[in-house]
PDB file of C-alpha atoms in Angstrom:
ATOM      1  CA  UNK X   1       0.386-182.526 113.412  1.00  0.00           C
ATOM      2  CA  UNK X   2      -0.049-185.161 116.120  1.00  0.00           C
ATOM      3  CA  UNK X   3      -3.022-186.668 114.300  1.00  0.00           C
ATOM      4  CA  UNK X   4      -1.071-186.774 111.034  1.00  0.00           C
ATOM      5  CA  UNK X   5       1.931-188.440 112.688  1.00  0.00           C
ATOM      6  CA  UNK X   6      -0.266-191.028 114.366  1.00  0.00           C
ATOM      7  CA  UNK X   7      -2.074-191.845 111.130  1.00  0.00           C
ATOM      8  CA  UNK X   8       1.212-192.049 109.231  1.00  0.00           C
ATOM      9  CA  UNK X   9       2.604-194.390 111.864  1.00  0.00           C
ATOM     10  CA  UNK X  10      -0.172-196.913 111.155  1.00  0.00           C
ATOM     11  CA  UNK X  11       0.316-196.776 107.378  1.00  0.00           C
ATOM     12  CA  UNK X  12      -1.628-193.788 106.045  1.00  0.00           C
ATOM     13  CA  UNK X  13      -0.400-192.715 102.609  1.00  0.00           C
ATOM     14  CA  UNK X  14       0.820-189.144 102.338  1.00  0.00           C
ATOM     15  CA  UNK X  15      -0.747-188.839  98.877  1.00  0.00           C
ATOM     16  CA  UNK X  16      -4.117-190.096 100.106  1.00  0.00           C
ATOM     17  CA  UNK X  17      -4.027-187.692 103.042  1.00  0.00           C
ATOM     18  CA  UNK X  18      -3.229-184.720 100.807  1.00  0.00           C
ATOM     19  CA  UNK X  19      -5.758-185.636  98.119  1.00  0.00           C
ATOM     20  CA  UNK X  20      -8.522-186.048 100.697  1.00  0.00           C
ATOM     21  CA  UNK X  21      -7.960-182.497 101.882  1.00  0.00           C
ATOM     22  CA  UNK X  22      -7.594-181.086  98.372  1.00  0.00           C
ATOM     23  CA  UNK X  23     -10.778-182.696  97.044  1.00  0.00           C
ATOM     24  CA  UNK X  24     -12.953-181.642  99.976  1.00  0.00           C
ATOM     25  CA  UNK X  25     -11.560-178.127 100.266  1.00  0.00           C
ATOM     26  CA  UNK X  26     -11.585-177.601  96.488  1.00  0.00           C
ATOM     27  CA  UNK X  27     -15.305-178.418  96.402  1.00  0.00           C
ATOM     28  CA  UNK X  28     -16.045-176.070  99.293  1.00  0.00           C
ATOM     29  CA  UNK X  29     -13.937-173.148  98.058  1.00  0.00           C
ATOM     30  CA  UNK X  30     -14.997-173.686  94.449  1.00  0.00           C
ATOM     31  CA  UNK X  31     -18.661-173.475  95.398  1.00  0.00           C
ATOM     32  CA  UNK X  32     -17.954-170.369  97.454  1.00  0.00           C
ATOM     33  CA  UNK X  33     -16.239-168.810  94.437  1.00  0.00           C
ATOM     34  CA  UNK X  34     -19.165-169.639  92.171  1.00  0.00           C
ATOM     35  CA  UNK X  35     -21.644-168.124  94.625  1.00  0.00           C
ATOM     36  CA  UNK X  36     -19.487-165.025  95.006  1.00  0.00           C
ATOM     37  CA  UNK X  37     -19.241-164.633  91.249  1.00  0.00           C
ATOM     38  CA  UNK X  38     -22.981-165.035  90.731  1.00  0.00           C
ATOM     39  CA  UNK X  39     -23.865-162.619  93.508  1.00  0.00           C
ATOM     40  CA  UNK X  40     -21.247-160.112  92.370  1.00  0.00           C
ATOM     41  CA  UNK X  41     -22.562-160.021  88.809  1.00  0.00           C
ATOM     42  CA  UNK X  42     -26.236-160.127  89.779  1.00  0.00           C
ATOM     43  CA  UNK X  43     -28.039-157.036  88.516  1.00  0.00           C
ATOM     44  CA  UNK X  44     -24.973-155.769  86.655  1.00  0.00           C
ATOM     45  CA  UNK X  45     -24.467-155.714  82.886  1.00  0.00           C
ATOM     46  CA  UNK X  46     -22.290-158.534  81.598  1.00  0.00           C
ATOM     47  CA  UNK X  47     -19.097-157.776  79.627  1.00  0.00           C
ATOM     48  CA  UNK X  48     -19.683-156.944  75.993  1.00  0.00           C
ATOM     49  CA  UNK X  49     -18.080-160.030  74.503  1.00  0.00           C
ATOM     50  CA  UNK X  50     -16.781-163.340  75.808  1.00  0.00           C
ATOM     51  CA  UNK X  51     -13.288-164.491  74.959  1.00  0.00           C
ATOM     52  CA  UNK X  52     -13.569-168.277  74.687  1.00  0.00           C
ATOM     53  CA  UNK X  53     -16.606-169.848  76.363  1.00  0.00           C
ATOM     54  CA  UNK X  54     -19.280-167.800  74.611  1.00  0.00           C
ATOM     55  CA  UNK X  55     -20.636-166.373  77.880  1.00  0.00           C
ATOM     56  CA  UNK X  56     -18.709-163.537  79.502  1.00  0.00           C
ATOM     57  CA  UNK X  57     -20.474-163.950  82.848  1.00  0.00           C
ATOM     58  CA  UNK X  58     -19.482-167.629  82.908  1.00  0.00           C
ATOM     59  CA  UNK X  59     -15.848-166.708  82.292  1.00  0.00           C
ATOM     60  CA  UNK X  60     -15.894-164.269  85.210  1.00  0.00           C
ATOM     61  CA  UNK X  61     -17.389-166.894  87.546  1.00  0.00           C
ATOM     62  CA  UNK X  62     -14.835-169.466  86.384  1.00  0.00           C
ATOM     63  CA  UNK X  63     -11.981-167.041  87.043  1.00  0.00           C
ATOM     64  CA  UNK X  64     -13.196-166.405  90.601  1.00  0.00           C
ATOM     65  CA  UNK X  65     -13.667-170.131  91.309  1.00  0.00           C
ATOM     66  CA  UNK X  66     -10.217-170.999  89.957  1.00  0.00           C
ATOM     67  CA  UNK X  67      -8.684-168.231  92.047  1.00  0.00           C
ATOM     68  CA  UNK X  68     -10.322-169.493  95.242  1.00  0.00           C
ATOM     69  CA  UNK X  69      -9.034-173.031  94.647  1.00  0.00           C
ATOM     70  CA  UNK X  70      -5.496-171.751  93.993  1.00  0.00           C
ATOM     71  CA  UNK X  71      -5.614-169.645  97.150  1.00  0.00           C
ATOM     72  CA  UNK X  72      -6.789-172.712  99.067  1.00  0.00           C
ATOM     73  CA  UNK X  73      -3.645-174.621  98.024  1.00  0.00           C
ATOM     74  CA  UNK X  74      -1.568-171.669  99.220  1.00  0.00           C
ATOM     75  CA  UNK X  75      -3.298-171.957 102.588  1.00  0.00           C
ATOM     76  CA  UNK X  76      -2.501-175.685 102.706  1.00  0.00           C
ATOM     77  CA  UNK X  77       1.176-174.938 102.130  1.00  0.00           C
ATOM     78  CA  UNK X  78       1.136-172.395 104.957  1.00  0.00           C
ATOM     79  CA  UNK X  79      -0.592-174.806 107.345  1.00  0.00           C
ATOM     80  CA  UNK X  80       1.964-177.519 106.568  1.00  0.00           C
ATOM     81  CA  UNK X  81       4.835-175.087 107.131  1.00  0.00           C
ATOM     82  CA  UNK X  82       3.916-173.536 110.474  1.00  0.00           C
ATOM     83  CA  UNK X  83       4.229-175.504 113.701  1.00  0.00           C
ATOM     84  CA  UNK X  84       1.761-173.430 115.721  1.00  0.00           C
ATOM     85  CA  UNK X  85      -1.837-172.657 114.805  1.00  0.00           C
ATOM     86  CA  UNK X  86      -1.579-169.213 116.407  1.00  0.00           C
ATOM     87  CA  UNK X  87       0.924-168.153 113.755  1.00  0.00           C
ATOM     88  CA  UNK X  88      -1.339-169.119 110.878  1.00  0.00           C
ATOM     89  CA  UNK X  89      -3.830-166.273 110.981  1.00  0.00           C
ATOM     90  CA  UNK X  90      -1.314-163.373 110.961  1.00  0.00           C
ATOM     91  CA  UNK X  91       0.594-165.047 108.135  1.00  0.00           C
ATOM     92  CA  UNK X  92      -2.568-165.591 106.085  1.00  0.00           C
ATOM     93  CA  UNK X  93      -3.535-161.932 106.563  1.00  0.00           C
ATOM     94  CA  UNK X  94      -0.087-160.908 105.348  1.00  0.00           C
ATOM     95  CA  UNK X  95      -0.387-163.148 102.297  1.00  0.00           C
ATOM     96  CA  UNK X  96      -3.856-161.775 101.544  1.00  0.00           C
ATOM     97  CA  UNK X  97      -2.526-158.214 101.602  1.00  0.00           C
ATOM     98  CA  UNK X  98       0.395-159.274  99.412  1.00  0.00           C
ATOM     99  CA  UNK X  99      -1.983-160.722  96.842  1.00  0.00           C
ATOM    100  CA  UNK X 100      -4.073-157.572  96.952  1.00  0.00           C
ATOM    101  CA  UNK X 101      -1.027-155.439  96.150  1.00  0.00           C
ATOM    102  CA  UNK X 102       0.546-157.720  93.540  1.00  0.00           C
ATOM    103  CA  UNK X 103      -2.605-158.607  91.612  1.00  0.00           C
ATOM    104  CA  UNK X 104      -2.195-155.536  89.377  1.00  0.00           C
ATOM    105  CA  UNK X 105      -5.507-153.881  90.177  1.00  0.00           C
ATOM    106  CA  UNK X 106      -4.046-151.080  92.321  1.00  0.00           C
ATOM    107  CA  UNK X 107      -0.790-150.445  90.511  1.00  0.00           C
ATOM    108  CA  UNK X 108       0.905-151.842  87.462  1.00  0.00           C
ATOM    109  CA  UNK X 109       3.940-153.926  88.316  1.00  0.00           C
ATOM    110  CA  UNK X 110       4.870-155.291  84.898  1.00  0.00           C
ATOM    111  CA  UNK X 111       7.815-152.919  84.632  1.00  0.00           C
ATOM    112  CA  UNK X 112       9.204-153.565  88.124  1.00  0.00           C
ATOM    113  CA  UNK X 113      12.146-156.001  87.988  1.00  0.00           C
ATOM    114  CA  UNK X 114      11.449-157.667  91.349  1.00  0.00           C
ATOM    115  CA  UNK X 115       7.725-157.240  91.874  1.00  0.00           C
ATOM    116  CA  UNK X 116       6.939-158.539  88.410  1.00  0.00           C
ATOM    117  CA  UNK X 117       8.715-161.855  89.070  1.00  0.00           C
ATOM    118  CA  UNK X 118       7.304-162.101  92.586  1.00  0.00           C
ATOM    119  CA  UNK X 119       3.778-161.640  91.260  1.00  0.00           C
ATOM    120  CA  UNK X 120       4.147-164.785  89.141  1.00  0.00           C
ATOM    121  CA  UNK X 121       3.759-166.819  92.349  1.00  0.00           C
ATOM    122  CA  UNK X 122       0.673-164.905  93.480  1.00  0.00           C
ATOM    123  CA  UNK X 123      -2.651-166.543  92.501  1.00  0.00           C
ATOM    124  CA  UNK X 124      -4.471-163.192  92.513  1.00  0.00           C
ATOM    125  CA  UNK X 125      -2.194-161.946  89.736  1.00  0.00           C
ATOM    126  CA  UNK X 126      -3.462-164.566  87.298  1.00  0.00           C
ATOM    127  CA  UNK X 127      -7.035-164.590  88.589  1.00  0.00           C
ATOM    128  CA  UNK X 128      -7.372-160.851  88.087  1.00  0.00           C
ATOM    129  CA  UNK X 129      -5.762-161.169  84.662  1.00  0.00           C
ATOM    130  CA  UNK X 130      -8.425-163.729  83.702  1.00  0.00           C
ATOM    131  CA  UNK X 131     -11.224-161.334  84.593  1.00  0.00           C
ATOM    132  CA  UNK X 132      -9.496-158.360  82.971  1.00  0.00           C
ATOM    133  CA  UNK X 133      -9.018-160.336  79.761  1.00  0.00           C
ATOM    134  CA  UNK X 134     -12.715-161.216  79.638  1.00  0.00           C
ATOM    135  CA  UNK X 135     -13.828-157.664  80.403  1.00  0.00           C
ATOM    136  CA  UNK X 136     -11.282-156.139  78.032  1.00  0.00           C
ATOM    137  CA  UNK X 137      -9.735-153.607  80.405  1.00  0.00           C
ATOM    138  CA  UNK X 138      -7.952-150.982  78.343  1.00  0.00           C
ATOM    139  CA  UNK X 139      -4.292-150.343  79.063  1.00  0.00           C
ATOM    140  CA  UNK X 140      -1.739-148.071  77.433  1.00  0.00           C
ATOM    141  CA  UNK X 141      -1.121-144.354  77.044  1.00  0.00           C
ATOM    142  CA  UNK X 142      -4.769-143.691  76.126  1.00  0.00           C
ATOM    143  CA  UNK X 143      -6.136-145.541  79.175  1.00  0.00           C
ATOM    144  CA  UNK X 144      -6.999-143.793  82.457  1.00  0.00           C
ATOM    145  CA  UNK X 145      -4.559-144.130  85.354  1.00  0.00           C
ATOM    146  CA  UNK X 146      -3.262-146.340  86.843  1.00  0.00           C
ATOM    147  CA  UNK X 147      -3.367-148.427  83.656  1.00  0.00           C
ATOM    148  CA  UNK X 148      -1.274-146.150  81.453  1.00  0.00           C
ATOM    149  CA  UNK X 149       1.302-148.885  80.826  1.00  0.00           C
ATOM    150  CA  UNK X 150       0.453-151.663  78.408  1.00  0.00           C
ATOM    151  CA  UNK X 151      -0.423-154.926  80.143  1.00  0.00           C
ATOM    152  CA  UNK X 152      -0.136-157.928  77.780  1.00  0.00           C
ATOM    153  CA  UNK X 153      -1.748-160.313  80.287  1.00  0.00           C
ATOM    154  CA  UNK X 154      -5.044-158.445  79.986  1.00  0.00           C
ATOM    155  CA  UNK X 155      -5.405-158.687  76.223  1.00  0.00           C
ATOM    156  CA  UNK X 156      -8.929-159.520  75.079  1.00  0.00           C
ATOM    157  CA  UNK X 157      -8.196-162.697  73.121  1.00  0.00           C
ATOM    158  CA  UNK X 158      -8.438-166.439  73.640  1.00  0.00           C
ATOM    159  CA  UNK X 159      -4.683-167.061  73.676  1.00  0.00           C
ATOM    160  CA  UNK X 160      -4.102-164.627  76.530  1.00  0.00           C
ATOM    161  CA  UNK X 161      -7.074-165.957  78.468  1.00  0.00           C
ATOM    162  CA  UNK X 162      -5.783-169.526  78.171  1.00  0.00           C
ATOM    163  CA  UNK X 163      -2.298-168.365  79.167  1.00  0.00           C
ATOM    164  CA  UNK X 164      -3.656-166.785  82.340  1.00  0.00           C
ATOM    165  CA  UNK X 165      -5.693-169.877  83.167  1.00  0.00           C
ATOM    166  CA  UNK X 166      -2.727-172.181  82.564  1.00  0.00           C
ATOM    167  CA  UNK X 167      -0.479-170.045  84.759  1.00  0.00           C
ATOM    168  CA  UNK X 168      -3.064-170.141  87.545  1.00  0.00           C
ATOM    169  CA  UNK X 169      -3.251-173.934  87.267  1.00  0.00           C
ATOM    170  CA  UNK X 170       0.566-174.162  87.358  1.00  0.00           C
ATOM    171  CA  UNK X 171       0.703-172.072  90.534  1.00  0.00           C
ATOM    172  CA  UNK X 172      -1.917-174.367  92.078  1.00  0.00           C
ATOM    173  CA  UNK X 173       0.129-177.465  91.260  1.00  0.00           C
ATOM    174  CA  UNK X 174       3.268-175.772  92.599  1.00  0.00           C
ATOM    175  CA  UNK X 175       1.669-175.114  95.971  1.00  0.00           C
ATOM    176  CA  UNK X 176       0.467-178.720  96.128  1.00  0.00           C
ATOM    177  CA  UNK X 177       4.014-179.961  95.522  1.00  0.00           C
ATOM    178  CA  UNK X 178       5.318-177.615  98.217  1.00  0.00           C
ATOM    179  CA  UNK X 179       2.658-178.889 100.619  1.00  0.00           C
ATOM    180  CA  UNK X 180       3.625-182.511  99.943  1.00  0.00           C
ATOM    181  CA  UNK X 181       7.291-181.689 100.537  1.00  0.00           C
ATOM    182  CA  UNK X 182       6.476-179.944 103.812  1.00  0.00           C
ATOM    183  CA  UNK X 183       4.325-182.854 104.963  1.00  0.00           C
ATOM    184  CA  UNK X 184       7.275-185.164 104.455  1.00  0.00           C
ATOM    185  CA  UNK X 185       9.062-183.363 107.289  1.00  0.00           C
ATOM    186  CA  UNK X 186       6.279-184.427 109.643  1.00  0.00           C
ATOM    187  CA  UNK X 187       6.583-188.143 108.954  1.00  0.00           C
ATOM    188  CA  UNK X 188       7.343-190.135 112.120  1.00  0.00           C
ATOM    189  CA  UNK X 189      10.964-191.147 112.419  1.00  0.00           C
ATOM    190  CA  UNK X 190      11.756-194.827 112.991  1.00  0.00           C
ATOM    191  CA  UNK X 191      12.582-195.580 116.602  1.00  0.00           C
ATOM    192  CA  UNK X 192      15.570-197.577 117.749  1.00  0.00           C
ATOM    193  CA  UNK X 193      15.526-201.330 118.232  1.00  0.00           C
ATOM    194  CA  UNK X 194      14.004-202.668 121.422  1.00  0.00           C
ATOM    195  CA  UNK X 195      16.554-205.517 121.590  1.00  0.00           C
ATOM    196  CA  UNK X 196      18.379-205.337 124.919  1.00  0.00           C
ATOM    197  CA  UNK X 197      22.008-204.380 125.034  1.00  0.00           C
ATOM    198  CA  UNK X 198      24.705-207.048 125.101  1.00  0.00           C
ATOM    199  CA  UNK X 199      25.661-206.106 128.641  1.00  0.00           C
ATOM    200  CA  UNK X 200      22.132-206.829 129.877  1.00  0.00           C
ATOM    201  CA  UNK X 201      21.984-210.352 128.467  1.00  0.00           C
ATOM    202  CA  UNK X 202      22.371-213.283 130.784  1.00  0.00           C
ATOM    203  CA  UNK X 203      25.599-215.220 130.542  1.00  0.00           C
ATOM    204  CA  UNK X 204      25.275-218.735 129.195  1.00  0.00           C
ATOM    205  CA  UNK X 205      25.526-221.138 132.128  1.00  0.00           C
ATOM    206  CA  UNK X 206      27.814-224.090 132.002  1.00  0.00           C
ATOM    207  CA  UNK X 207      25.030-226.532 132.761  1.00  0.00           C
ATOM    208  CA  UNK X 208      21.248-226.604 132.331  1.00  0.00           C
ATOM    209  CA  UNK X 209      18.615-228.243 134.446  1.00  0.00           C
ATOM    210  CA  UNK X 210      16.902-231.327 133.215  1.00  0.00           C
ATOM    211  CA  UNK X 211      14.812-230.902 130.105  1.00  0.00           C
ATOM    212  CA  UNK X 212      11.163-230.316 130.702  1.00  0.00           C
ATOM    213  CA  UNK X 213       8.245-228.223 129.529  1.00  0.00           C
ATOM    214  CA  UNK X 214       9.127-224.553 129.121  1.00  0.00           C
ATOM    215  CA  UNK X 215       7.992-222.231 131.858  1.00  0.00           C
ATOM    216  CA  UNK X 216       5.592-219.408 130.892  1.00  0.00           C
ATOM    217  CA  UNK X 217       7.311-216.210 129.810  1.00  0.00           C
ATOM    218  CA  UNK X 218       5.607-214.234 132.570  1.00  0.00           C
ATOM    219  CA  UNK X 219       7.351-216.323 135.277  1.00  0.00           C
ATOM    220  CA  UNK X 220      10.807-216.444 133.720  1.00  0.00           C
ATOM    221  CA  UNK X 221      13.478-214.254 135.241  1.00  0.00           C
ATOM    222  CA  UNK X 222      15.359-211.623 133.320  1.00  0.00           C
ATOM    223  CA  UNK X 223      14.350-208.187 132.009  1.00  0.00           C
ATOM    224  CA  UNK X 224      14.047-209.319 128.381  1.00  0.00           C
ATOM    225  CA  UNK X 225      10.951-211.450 129.082  1.00  0.00           C
ATOM    226  CA  UNK X 226       9.082-208.479 130.469  1.00  0.00           C
ATOM    227  CA  UNK X 227       9.122-206.690 127.134  1.00  0.00           C
ATOM    228  CA  UNK X 228       9.375-209.338 124.413  1.00  0.00           C
ATOM    229  CA  UNK X 229       7.120-212.154 123.196  1.00  0.00           C
ATOM    230  CA  UNK X 230       8.180-215.694 124.186  1.00  0.00           C
ATOM    231  CA  UNK X 231       9.585-216.754 120.793  1.00  0.00           C
ATOM    232  CA  UNK X 232      11.756-213.700 120.399  1.00  0.00           C
ATOM    233  CA  UNK X 233      12.800-213.808 124.041  1.00  0.00           C
ATOM    234  CA  UNK X 234      13.900-217.427 123.610  1.00  0.00           C
ATOM    235  CA  UNK X 235      16.155-216.453 120.713  1.00  0.00           C
ATOM    236  CA  UNK X 236      17.689-213.595 122.688  1.00  0.00           C
ATOM    237  CA  UNK X 237      18.059-215.111 126.144  1.00  0.00           C
ATOM    238  CA  UNK X 238      18.320-218.845 125.529  1.00  0.00           C
ATOM    239  CA  UNK X 239      19.651-219.877 128.964  1.00  0.00           C
ATOM    240  CA  UNK X 240      16.458-218.619 130.580  1.00  0.00           C
ATOM    241  CA  UNK X 241      14.296-220.771 128.324  1.00  0.00           C
ATOM    242  CA  UNK X 242      14.809-224.053 130.126  1.00  0.00           C
ATOM    243  CA  UNK X 243      14.280-227.120 128.026  1.00  0.00           C
ATOM    244  CA  UNK X 244      13.498-225.241 124.778  1.00  0.00           C
ATOM    245  CA  UNK X 245      16.698-226.282 122.948  1.00  0.00           C
TER     246      UNK X 245
END
């Protein structure tokens, strides 16, 4: 926070600061997601049929990479919200457990009035739906538990797959907007004017000494010359600036 405030005070753009973090972290987390997807599918049979890209394994890897990037933006929002680094780790663990519960892999939440709407803001909900749509996970009365309720977000078709991907991208953009709004709270506030109070100014004397070259500001009396440059000090405390008018 102190580094951000200092950089903002010298003119750093909030958009440039946020984009620098997003680009670097998106590359790192995206590569981690790709490696995880490749290692997770290594030595395992690929899904029977792809939905859109023609390669089911590629769709699974893309879903994992997109999910990692979306989760990264959630972490940025959390880091911009908290004011103490010690609070970040417990909160991130709580959010990770929340995603694990609301992703739909453990229990179906489509029929729950509150959990269903809350899961719309969870990246894991849409990332898991992407993979389930590619794999073609069966849901409905004929499916094994816990998938006995029909889940339209897991349908094995291109329209559903694109819907899940678009929702995941929308959640990512939402967290970026929230992060930018939270960073705005950290902008340095403008300080008050350094102009001395009226009571501290010198009274205008009735007479001035003979005109002559101005004395250096460092030797002039008065508190204003200790803090201000000569030109501004002359405009504020004219009687002290002998011979300048």
